Short mmCIF file of C-alpha atoms in Angstrom, two decimals:
data_model
loop_
_atom_site.label_atom_id
_atom_site.label_comp_id
_atom_site.label_asym_id
_atom_site.label_seq_id
_atom_site.Cartn_x
_atom_site.Cartn_y
_atom_site.Cartn_z
CA MET D 1487 -0.44 -0.33 -0.14
CA LYS D 1488 0.73 3.45 -0.50
CA LYS D 1489 -1.56 5.26 0.62
CA SER D 1490 -1.92 5.04 4.67
CA LEU D 1491 -4.49 3.53 6.48
CA LEU D 1492 -6.15 6.90 6.97
CA ALA D 1493 -6.02 8.38 4.00
CA LEU D 1494 -7.63 4.85 3.16
CA ALA D 1495 -10.05 5.13 5.44
CA LEU D 1496 -10.85 9.14 4.16
CA ILE D 1497 -11.40 7.91 0.09
CA GLY D 1498 -13.70 5.72 1.73
CA LEU D 1499 -15.91 7.45 4.26
CA VAL D 1500 -16.76 9.87 0.60
CA SER D 1501 -17.16 7.75 -1.06
CA ALA D 1502 -18.95 4.80 0.50
CA GLY D 1503 -22.17 4.09 -1.15
CA SER D 1504 -23.51 0.96 1.04
CA ALA D 1505 -24.78 0.29 4.07
CA GLN D 1506 -23.16 -2.66 4.96
CA ALA D 1507 -19.19 -1.91 4.61
CA ALA D 1508 -17.47 0.90 2.06
CA LYS D 1509 -14.22 -1.41 0.17
CA VAL D 1510 -11.06 1.24 1.06
CA TYR D 1511 -8.82 -1.29 0.08
CA ASP D 1512 -9.17 -4.39 -2.04
CA LYS D 1513 -5.96 -5.93 -4.02
CA ASP D 1514 -3.91 -9.24 -4.19
CA GLY D 1515 -6.68 -10.93 -1.60
CA THR D 1516 -6.36 -8.89 0.91
CA SER D 1517 -9.33 -6.54 1.86
CA LEU D 1518 -9.88 -3.72 4.26
CA ASP D 1519 -13.18 -2.61 4.82
CA LEU D 1520 -14.62 0.35 6.52
CA TYR D 1521 -18.40 1.52 8.50
CA GLY D 1522 -20.21 2.49 11.21
CA ARG D 1523 -23.20 4.94 11.37
CA VAL D 1524 -23.61 8.64 13.34
CA GLN D 1525 -27.04 8.15 15.07
CA SER D 1526 -29.68 10.54 17.96
CA VAL D 1527 -31.99 9.49 19.60
CA PHE D 1528 -34.67 11.02 22.44
CA TYR D 1529 -35.43 9.24 25.01
CA ASN D 1530 -38.97 10.29 27.07
CA ASP D 1531 -37.53 9.28 30.37
CA LYS D 1532 -33.97 10.08 32.36
CA SER D 1533 -34.05 5.35 33.09
CA SER D 1534 -32.67 6.16 29.59
CA GLY D 1535 -29.19 7.54 30.81
CA VAL D 1536 -28.50 9.99 29.25
CA ALA D 1537 -29.97 12.97 32.09
CA SER D 1538 -29.90 13.59 36.34
CA GLY D 1539 -32.29 14.66 38.27
CA ASP D 1540 -35.16 13.51 40.14
CA ASP D 1541 -37.17 14.45 37.58
CA LYS D 1542 -38.36 12.40 34.55
CA SER D 1543 -36.04 14.94 32.32
CA ALA D 1544 -36.46 14.25 28.57
CA SER D 1545 -33.34 14.45 25.95
CA ILE D 1546 -31.32 12.92 23.52
CA ASN D 1547 -28.51 11.25 22.56
CA THR D 1548 -25.78 11.67 20.42
CA SER D 1549 -23.72 8.64 19.76
CA GLY D 1550 -21.18 7.31 16.49
CA ARG D 1551 -20.08 3.78 15.88
CA LEU D 1552 -16.77 3.03 13.98
CA GLY D 1553 -15.89 -0.23 12.55
CA PHE D 1554 -12.56 -1.93 10.55
CA LYS D 1555 -13.30 -5.71 8.84
CA LEU D 1556 -9.88 -6.80 7.79
CA ARG D 1557 -9.32 -9.82 5.58
CA SER D 1558 -5.76 -11.54 3.39
CA ALA D 1559 -4.71 -14.62 2.29
CA VAL D 1560 -3.01 -16.64 2.94
CA ASN D 1561 -3.66 -19.96 0.29
CA SER D 1562 -5.74 -21.38 -1.16
CA TYR D 1563 -7.23 -22.69 2.02
CA TRP D 1564 -6.76 -20.14 4.94
CA ALA D 1565 -7.23 -16.60 5.21
CA GLY D 1566 -6.73 -14.76 7.58
CA ILE D 1567 -9.39 -11.89 8.90
CA ALA D 1568 -9.95 -9.75 12.07
CA LYS D 1569 -12.72 -7.27 12.85
CA ALA D 1570 -12.23 -4.03 15.29
CA GLU D 1571 -15.04 -1.82 15.82
CA TRP D 1572 -15.73 1.07 18.63
CA ASP D 1573 -18.77 2.61 19.69
CA VAL D 1574 -17.84 6.30 19.88
CA SER D 1575 -20.46 8.81 22.39
CA ASP D 1576 -20.52 12.63 22.26
CA GLY D 1577 -19.31 14.61 25.12
CA ASP D 1578 -22.16 14.29 27.13
CA ASN D 1579 -22.38 10.74 27.41
CA LYS D 1580 -18.89 9.76 26.86
CA VAL D 1581 -18.36 6.21 27.05
CA ASP D 1582 -14.43 6.40 28.08
CA SER D 1583 -13.63 9.41 30.52
CA GLU D 1584 -10.52 10.78 27.80
CA SER D 1585 -11.63 9.13 24.49
CA GLY D 1586 -15.08 8.67 24.00
CA PHE D 1587 -13.91 5.29 22.27
CA LYS D 1588 -14.72 1.77 24.52
CA PRO D 1589 -13.74 -0.95 21.53
CA ARG D 1590 -16.82 -3.55 21.59
CA TYR D 1591 -14.99 -6.09 19.04
CA LEU D 1592 -11.54 -6.68 19.22
CA TRP D 1593 -10.18 -10.29 16.97
CA VAL D 1594 -8.40 -11.32 15.22
CA GLY D 1595 -8.66 -15.78 13.90
CA GLY D 1596 -8.29 -17.92 10.44
CA ASP D 1597 -10.82 -18.42 7.89
CA PHE D 1598 -10.10 -22.34 6.83
CA GLY D 1599 -13.84 -21.83 3.80
CA ASP D 1600 -15.59 -24.50 4.74
CA PHE D 1601 -13.93 -25.99 7.64
CA GLY D 1602 -15.03 -22.75 9.64
CA GLN D 1603 -13.73 -20.07 11.05
CA ILE D 1604 -11.38 -19.37 14.25
CA THR D 1605 -11.45 -16.27 15.90
CA ILE D 1606 -10.01 -14.43 19.45
CA GLY D 1607 -10.10 -11.57 21.41
CA LYS D 1608 -13.41 -9.25 23.09
CA GLN D 1609 -16.87 -11.16 20.68
CA GLU D 1610 -19.48 -12.73 22.43
CA HIS D 1611 -19.74 -16.82 23.23
CA ALA D 1612 -20.93 -18.73 21.44
CA LEU D 1613 -24.69 -18.56 23.46
CA LYS D 1614 -25.49 -15.17 21.42
CA TYR D 1615 -26.46 -17.76 18.45
CA ALA D 1616 -29.17 -18.77 20.25
CA VAL D 1617 -30.64 -15.58 21.98
CA GLU D 1618 -30.63 -13.36 18.90
CA GLN D 1619 -33.66 -14.20 17.15
CA THR D 1620 -35.83 -12.27 18.63
CA ASP D 1621 -32.69 -10.17 19.87
CA VAL D 1622 -34.68 -7.15 16.79
CA PHE D 1623 -35.95 -3.72 18.81
CA GLU D 1624 -33.27 -0.88 19.40
CA ASP D 1625 -34.02 0.45 22.59
CA TRP D 1626 -36.41 -1.74 25.53
CA GLY D 1627 -36.10 -5.63 23.66
CA CYS D 1628 -34.44 -7.75 25.85
CA VAL D 1629 -35.97 -8.24 28.70
CA GLY D 1630 -36.61 -11.70 28.71
CA LEU D 1631 -32.72 -13.07 27.58
CA MET D 1632 -29.51 -13.60 29.91
CA GLY D 1633 -26.25 -13.67 27.38
CA ASN D 1634 -27.28 -11.79 24.44
CA ASP D 1635 -25.04 -8.53 25.37
CA ASP D 1636 -21.65 -10.56 27.08
CA LYS D 1637 -18.45 -9.75 25.61
CA ASP D 1638 -15.14 -10.59 27.17
CA GLU D 1639 -12.38 -10.12 26.28
CA ALA D 1640 -10.07 -13.46 26.24
CA VAL D 1641 -12.25 -15.47 24.32
CA VAL D 1642 -11.58 -18.14 21.39
CA LYS D 1643 -14.52 -19.00 19.03
CA TYR D 1644 -14.71 -22.02 16.19
CA ALA D 1645 -18.05 -21.35 14.07
CA TRP D 1646 -18.92 -24.32 11.24
CA SER D 1647 -21.37 -23.79 9.35
CA GLY D 1648 -23.36 -26.18 6.33
CA TYR D 1649 -26.38 -28.45 4.89
CA GLY D 1650 -28.31 -25.59 6.80
CA VAL D 1651 -26.40 -26.23 10.81
CA ASN D 1652 -24.57 -23.65 12.88
CA ALA D 1653 -22.58 -24.63 15.45
CA LEU D 1654 -20.60 -22.43 17.40
CA VAL D 1655 -18.23 -23.63 20.81
CA SER D 1656 -16.30 -21.19 22.62
CA TYR D 1657 -13.48 -20.99 25.53
CA SER D 1658 -12.90 -17.29 27.31
CA PHE D 1659 -10.08 -18.12 29.97
CA ALA D 1660 -9.69 -16.00 33.38
CA LYS D 1661 -10.57 -12.18 33.38
CA ASN D 1662 -11.36 -10.11 35.48
CA ALA D 1663 -14.98 -6.53 35.26
CA GLU D 1664 -16.44 -9.07 32.44
CA LYS D 1665 -19.89 -7.61 31.30
CA LEU D 1666 -22.38 -11.01 32.35
CA ASP D 1667 -25.48 -10.77 32.00
CA GLY D 1668 -27.88 -11.40 35.79
CA ALA D 1669 -25.23 -10.70 38.38
CA TYR D 1670 -27.09 -7.83 39.62
CA TYR D 1671 -25.55 -7.84 42.70
CA ILE D 1672 -21.81 -7.03 41.26
CA ASP D 1673 -23.76 -4.86 38.87
CA GLU D 1674 -23.56 -7.26 35.83
CA GLU D 1675 -19.76 -7.08 36.33
CA ALA D 1676 -17.71 -10.14 36.78
CA ASP D 1677 -14.39 -11.01 37.55
CA LEU D 1678 -14.47 -14.82 36.02
CA ASP D 1679 -12.24 -17.78 35.90
CA TYR D 1680 -14.03 -19.43 32.63
CA GLN D 1681 -16.97 -19.36 30.51
CA VAL D 1682 -17.67 -22.33 27.98
CA SER D 1683 -20.61 -22.13 25.75
CA ALA D 1684 -21.84 -23.88 22.81
CA ALA D 1685 -24.87 -23.25 20.48
CA LEU D 1686 -26.01 -25.47 17.97
CA GLY D 1687 -28.54 -24.46 14.83
CA TYR D 1688 -30.40 -25.76 12.14
CA ALA D 1689 -32.99 -23.88 9.19
CA THR D 1690 -35.04 -25.68 7.15
CA PRO D 1691 -35.36 -24.56 3.29
CA ASP D 1692 -38.46 -21.72 2.77
CA ILE D 1693 -42.68 -23.39 3.34
CA LEU D 1694 -44.26 -20.51 3.03
CA PHE D 1695 -42.75 -17.09 4.21
CA GLY D 1696 -39.56 -18.32 4.89
CA PRO D 1697 -37.55 -20.83 6.86
CA ILE D 1698 -37.81 -22.44 10.37
CA ASP D 1699 -35.19 -21.57 11.62
CA PHE D 1700 -33.94 -23.96 15.39
CA ARG D 1701 -31.09 -23.20 18.03
CA ALA D 1702 -30.34 -24.51 21.09
CA GLY D 1703 -27.52 -23.02 23.52
CA TYR D 1704 -25.59 -23.96 27.16
CA THR D 1705 -22.94 -22.17 28.42
CA HIS D 1706 -20.92 -23.42 32.02
CA GLY D 1707 -18.64 -20.20 33.94
CA GLU D 1708 -17.09 -19.71 36.97
CA PHE D 1709 -15.76 -16.76 39.04
CA ALA D 1710 -12.91 -16.43 39.46
CA ASP D 1711 -12.38 -15.55 43.77
CA ALA D 1712 -15.32 -16.01 45.42
CA ALA D 1713 -13.79 -13.09 47.64
CA ASN D 1714 -14.05 -11.08 45.45
CA HIS D 1715 -17.57 -11.00 45.00
CA SER D 1716 -18.43 -10.07 48.42
CA ILE D 1717 -21.77 -8.03 48.75
CA ASN D 1718 -23.04 -6.55 51.83
CA SER D 1719 -25.64 -3.00 50.61
CA ALA D 1720 -28.75 -2.52 50.75
CA LYS D 1721 -29.54 -4.15 46.94
CA PHE D 1722 -29.14 -7.19 48.41
CA ALA D 1723 -30.97 -6.50 51.96
CA THR D 1724 -34.60 -7.34 51.86
CA PRO D 1725 -36.15 -8.01 55.82
CA LYS D 1726 -35.96 -11.87 55.02
CA LEU D 1727 -32.46 -12.22 54.12
CA SER D 1728 -29.57 -9.87 54.67
CA GLY D 1729 -25.74 -10.70 54.35
CA ASN D 1730 -23.20 -10.99 52.15
CA LEU D 1731 -23.35 -12.93 49.06
CA GLU D 1732 -20.58 -14.29 47.05
CA TYR D 1733 -21.19 -15.66 43.28
CA ASP D 1734 -19.32 -18.84 42.27
CA SER D 1735 -20.56 -20.01 39.39
CA PHE D 1736 -23.70 -20.23 37.39
CA ASP D 1737 -25.01 -22.21 34.08
CA GLN D 1738 -27.79 -21.51 31.10
CA PHE D 1739 -29.55 -23.67 28.65
CA ALA D 1740 -31.17 -21.59 25.86
CA LEU D 1741 -33.82 -22.06 23.40
CA GLY D 1742 -34.62 -19.91 19.61
CA LEU D 1743 -37.11 -20.79 17.19
CA SER D 1744 -38.10 -17.75 14.18
CA TRP D 1745 -40.17 -18.49 11.05
CA GLY D 1746 -39.64 -15.99 8.39
CA SER D 1747 -36.69 -13.68 7.05
CA LEU D 1748 -36.03 -9.48 8.76
CA ASP D 1749 -36.40 -8.56 5.19
CA GLN D 1750 -39.36 -9.20 3.60
CA GLY D 1751 -42.63 -10.30 5.42
CA PRO D 1752 -43.31 -11.28 8.62
CA TYR D 1753 -41.00 -12.45 10.66
CA LEU D 1754 -42.22 -14.42 14.10
CA ALA D 1755 -39.93 -15.66 16.35
CA ALA D 1756 -39.19 -16.89 19.92
CA ALA D 1757 -36.25 -17.58 23.17
CA TYR D 1758 -36.49 -19.14 26.02
CA VAL D 1759 -33.43 -18.73 28.80
CA ASP D 1760 -32.37 -20.04 32.60
CA ARG D 1761 -29.47 -18.83 34.62
CA THR D 1762 -28.74 -20.00 37.28
CA PHE D 1763 -26.14 -18.92 39.34
CA ASP D 1764 -24.70 -20.80 42.76
CA VAL D 1765 -23.99 -18.50 45.15
CA ASN D 1766 -22.50 -18.39 48.99
CA LEU D 1767 -24.65 -17.06 51.92
CA TYR D 1768 -23.19 -15.48 54.54
CA GLY D 1769 -25.44 -13.96 58.06
CA THR D 1770 -24.74 -12.37 61.05
CA ASP D 1771 -26.20 -16.46 62.36
CA TYR D 1772 -26.16 -18.57 58.65
CA THR D 1773 -23.39 -19.16 56.80
CA LYS D 1774 -24.98 -21.73 53.16
CA SER D 1775 -25.21 -22.40 49.23
CA SER D 1776 -28.53 -20.85 47.11
CA GLU D 1777 -29.61 -20.03 43.86
CA THR D 1778 -29.98 -17.15 42.31
CA LYS D 1779 -32.74 -18.09 38.87
CA ILE D 1780 -33.19 -15.64 36.46
CA THR D 1781 -35.59 -17.29 33.30
CA GLY D 1782 -36.83 -14.97 30.51
CA TYR D 1783 -39.77 -16.05 27.65
CA GLU D 1784 -40.42 -13.40 24.31
CA LEU D 1785 -42.21 -13.55 21.59
CA LEU D 1786 -42.88 -10.88 19.15
CA ALA D 1787 -44.50 -10.82 15.21
CA GLY D 1788 -43.19 -8.05 12.88
CA TYR D 1789 -43.61 -7.51 9.45
CA THR D 1790 -41.68 -6.24 6.43
CA PHE D 1791 -43.02 -4.32 3.55
CA THR D 1792 -41.47 -3.89 0.62
CA ASN D 1793 -41.10 -0.13 1.29
CA GLY D 1794 -38.51 -0.69 3.88
CA ILE D 1795 -40.73 -0.14 6.75
CA PHE D 1796 -41.19 -3.61 9.41
CA VAL D 1797 -42.97 -3.31 12.33
CA VAL D 1798 -42.91 -5.40 15.10
CA ALA D 1799 -44.47 -6.34 18.57
CA GLY D 1800 -43.55 -8.21 21.49
CA TYR D 1801 -44.13 -10.08 25.40
CA GLU D 1802 -41.12 -9.99 27.04
CA VAL D 1803 -40.84 -12.11 30.68
CA GLN D 1804 -38.03 -11.72 33.48
CA ASP D 1805 -39.04 -13.63 36.82
CA PHE D 1806 -35.92 -13.77 39.35
CA GLU D 1807 -36.15 -15.59 42.59
CA LEU D 1808 -33.57 -15.52 45.28
CA GLU D 1809 -34.81 -16.97 48.85
CA ASP D 1810 -37.48 -15.75 50.32
CA LEU D 1811 -36.76 -12.58 47.11
CA ASP D 1812 -39.47 -13.42 43.27
CA LEU D 1813 -39.24 -10.73 41.21
CA HIS D 1814 -41.21 -10.75 38.31
CA ALA D 1815 -41.74 -8.36 34.65
CA ALA D 1816 -43.53 -8.17 31.70
CA THR D 1817 -43.26 -5.82 29.02
CA VAL D 1818 -44.97 -4.99 25.75
CA PRO D 1819 -41.87 -3.41 23.37
CA VAL D 1820 -43.28 -2.27 20.22
CA TYR D 1821 -41.14 -1.40 17.22
CA VAL D 1822 -41.54 0.98 13.94
CA ASN D 1823 -38.48 1.36 11.85
CA TRP D 1824 -37.86 3.11 8.24
CA GLN D 1825 -35.20 1.91 6.53
CA ILE D 1826 -35.41 5.57 3.72
CA ASN D 1827 -32.24 4.38 1.80
CA PRO D 1828 -29.62 2.20 2.54
CA ASN D 1829 -27.98 4.35 4.43
CA LEU D 1830 -30.50 6.13 6.16
CA ASN D 1831 -32.96 5.51 8.37
CA ALA D 1832 -35.16 6.47 11.10
CA TRP D 1833 -37.86 4.12 13.98
CA VAL D 1834 -40.09 5.16 16.73
CA GLU D 1835 -40.15 2.79 19.51
CA ALA D 1836 -42.42 2.10 22.98
CA ARG D 1837 -42.18 -0.32 25.71
CA PHE D 1838 -45.80 -0.94 27.94
CA ASP D 1839 -45.62 -2.56 31.28
CA ALA D 1840 -47.84 -6.10 30.56
CA GLY D 1841 -48.95 -6.61 34.42
CA SER D 1842 -44.51 -6.06 36.37
CA ASP D 1843 -45.20 -7.09 39.41
CA ASP D 1844 -43.44 -6.39 43.14
CA ASP D 1845 -42.35 -8.66 45.62
CA GLU D 1846 -45.16 -8.22 48.36
CA ASN D 1847 -43.55 -10.17 50.82
CA ASN D 1848 -40.23 -8.34 50.83
CA ASP D 1849 -42.00 -4.28 51.58
CA PHE D 1850 -43.31 -4.88 47.62
CA GLU D 1851 -39.51 -4.87 46.01
CA ASN D 1852 -38.85 -4.92 42.38
CA PHE D 1853 -36.36 -4.12 39.50
CA ASP D 1854 -36.23 -1.11 40.53
CA ALA D 1855 -34.29 -1.47 43.69
CA ILE D 1856 -32.03 -3.92 42.35
CA ILE D 1857 -30.77 -2.99 38.86
CA GLY D 1858 -32.46 0.30 38.51
CA THR D 1859 -34.77 -0.28 36.09
CA ASP D 1860 -38.54 -0.09 36.83
CA PHE D 1861 -40.28 -2.05 33.88
CA SER D 1862 -43.93 -0.71 35.45
CA GLU D 1863 -42.96 2.53 33.54
CA ASN D 1864 -43.95 3.09 29.92
CA ILE D 1865 -41.25 4.96 27.97
CA TYR D 1866 -40.42 5.56 24.68
CA SER D 1867 -37.89 6.71 22.02
CA ALA D 1868 -37.49 7.88 18.76
CA GLY D 1869 -34.44 8.12 16.48
CA LEU D 1870 -32.17 8.43 13.28
CA ARG D 1871 -29.61 6.97 11.97
CA TYR D 1872 -26.88 7.22 9.26
CA SER D 1873 -24.72 3.97 8.28
CA PHE D 1874 -21.73 3.27 5.61
#
């Protein structure tokens, strides 16, 4: 290359005509694609995290995303591949206090064609494949999912597909402060010893309006030093349960099913998850082992029209149990997206309460007290995005 990568990136920004990626270099088996987005989203409520104060102040959050896909052929059998992607936020809501950049994906690996791909670095676990079919909303979905948002820095993943089958396995090595859905009492930031995950799926040929896609997944993880996860805070205190909690290990089962395609026509999907944490409880006069269990399911139905408008509504449930604490969230998200052209899209979205219950046995404690989210509140958002 005679031009620097920065110069090539600038050329790609100017010439980008596709929302998928801009091909900034492609020669002799080596390619570099640049992609990203800029968006502004209006939120009617401070629970979005873009405004503070006791009032329910409306606000706008403006953010960006920038990514690179790289590929270099080694020989006719395999090629080196890599991906680097960052979230970029505005000055009022920085994801990083100094630069505003936060990595979403940073991995490198090999593509072996019919024999699959191996990737190493910051990425999702194999389980993500089993729960992503209902993850179609912008802001207010995924109430019933666990594991859809987990990304670790030390993940080795193998993926293979063929004959309608997709198979994935992953292993993540020890790492501190990793995202872990459902570990509410440590603010979903865990020091993990390891995590192993597997997922398998099969998609049929088109039946009526599209393929039927079956998926299943499992993951098991061990926390590093349990003493590092001791909790003694107001989050944990309830009338019948107080003291310290240590996270020990966790297991999750997941099932997913979809029929149709998001590209055009009807789309139906469902997901079920069961994530169980083995914990140790320490009180003033007791020590015992216990479980904190999170189960959830999601159902949705949508339709993509030929003019680029996608309409979808869902029903999402999450149940949280720990000793005598039993919380229930049930919501109905509604989402309308208009793909104006390949680069520009606009959307409106809302989440309505569908019977979220406080725990009347524990002074009506709810998810708001545990994770800061009030599922009984009706909220909405609207956004505009430019992608390249």
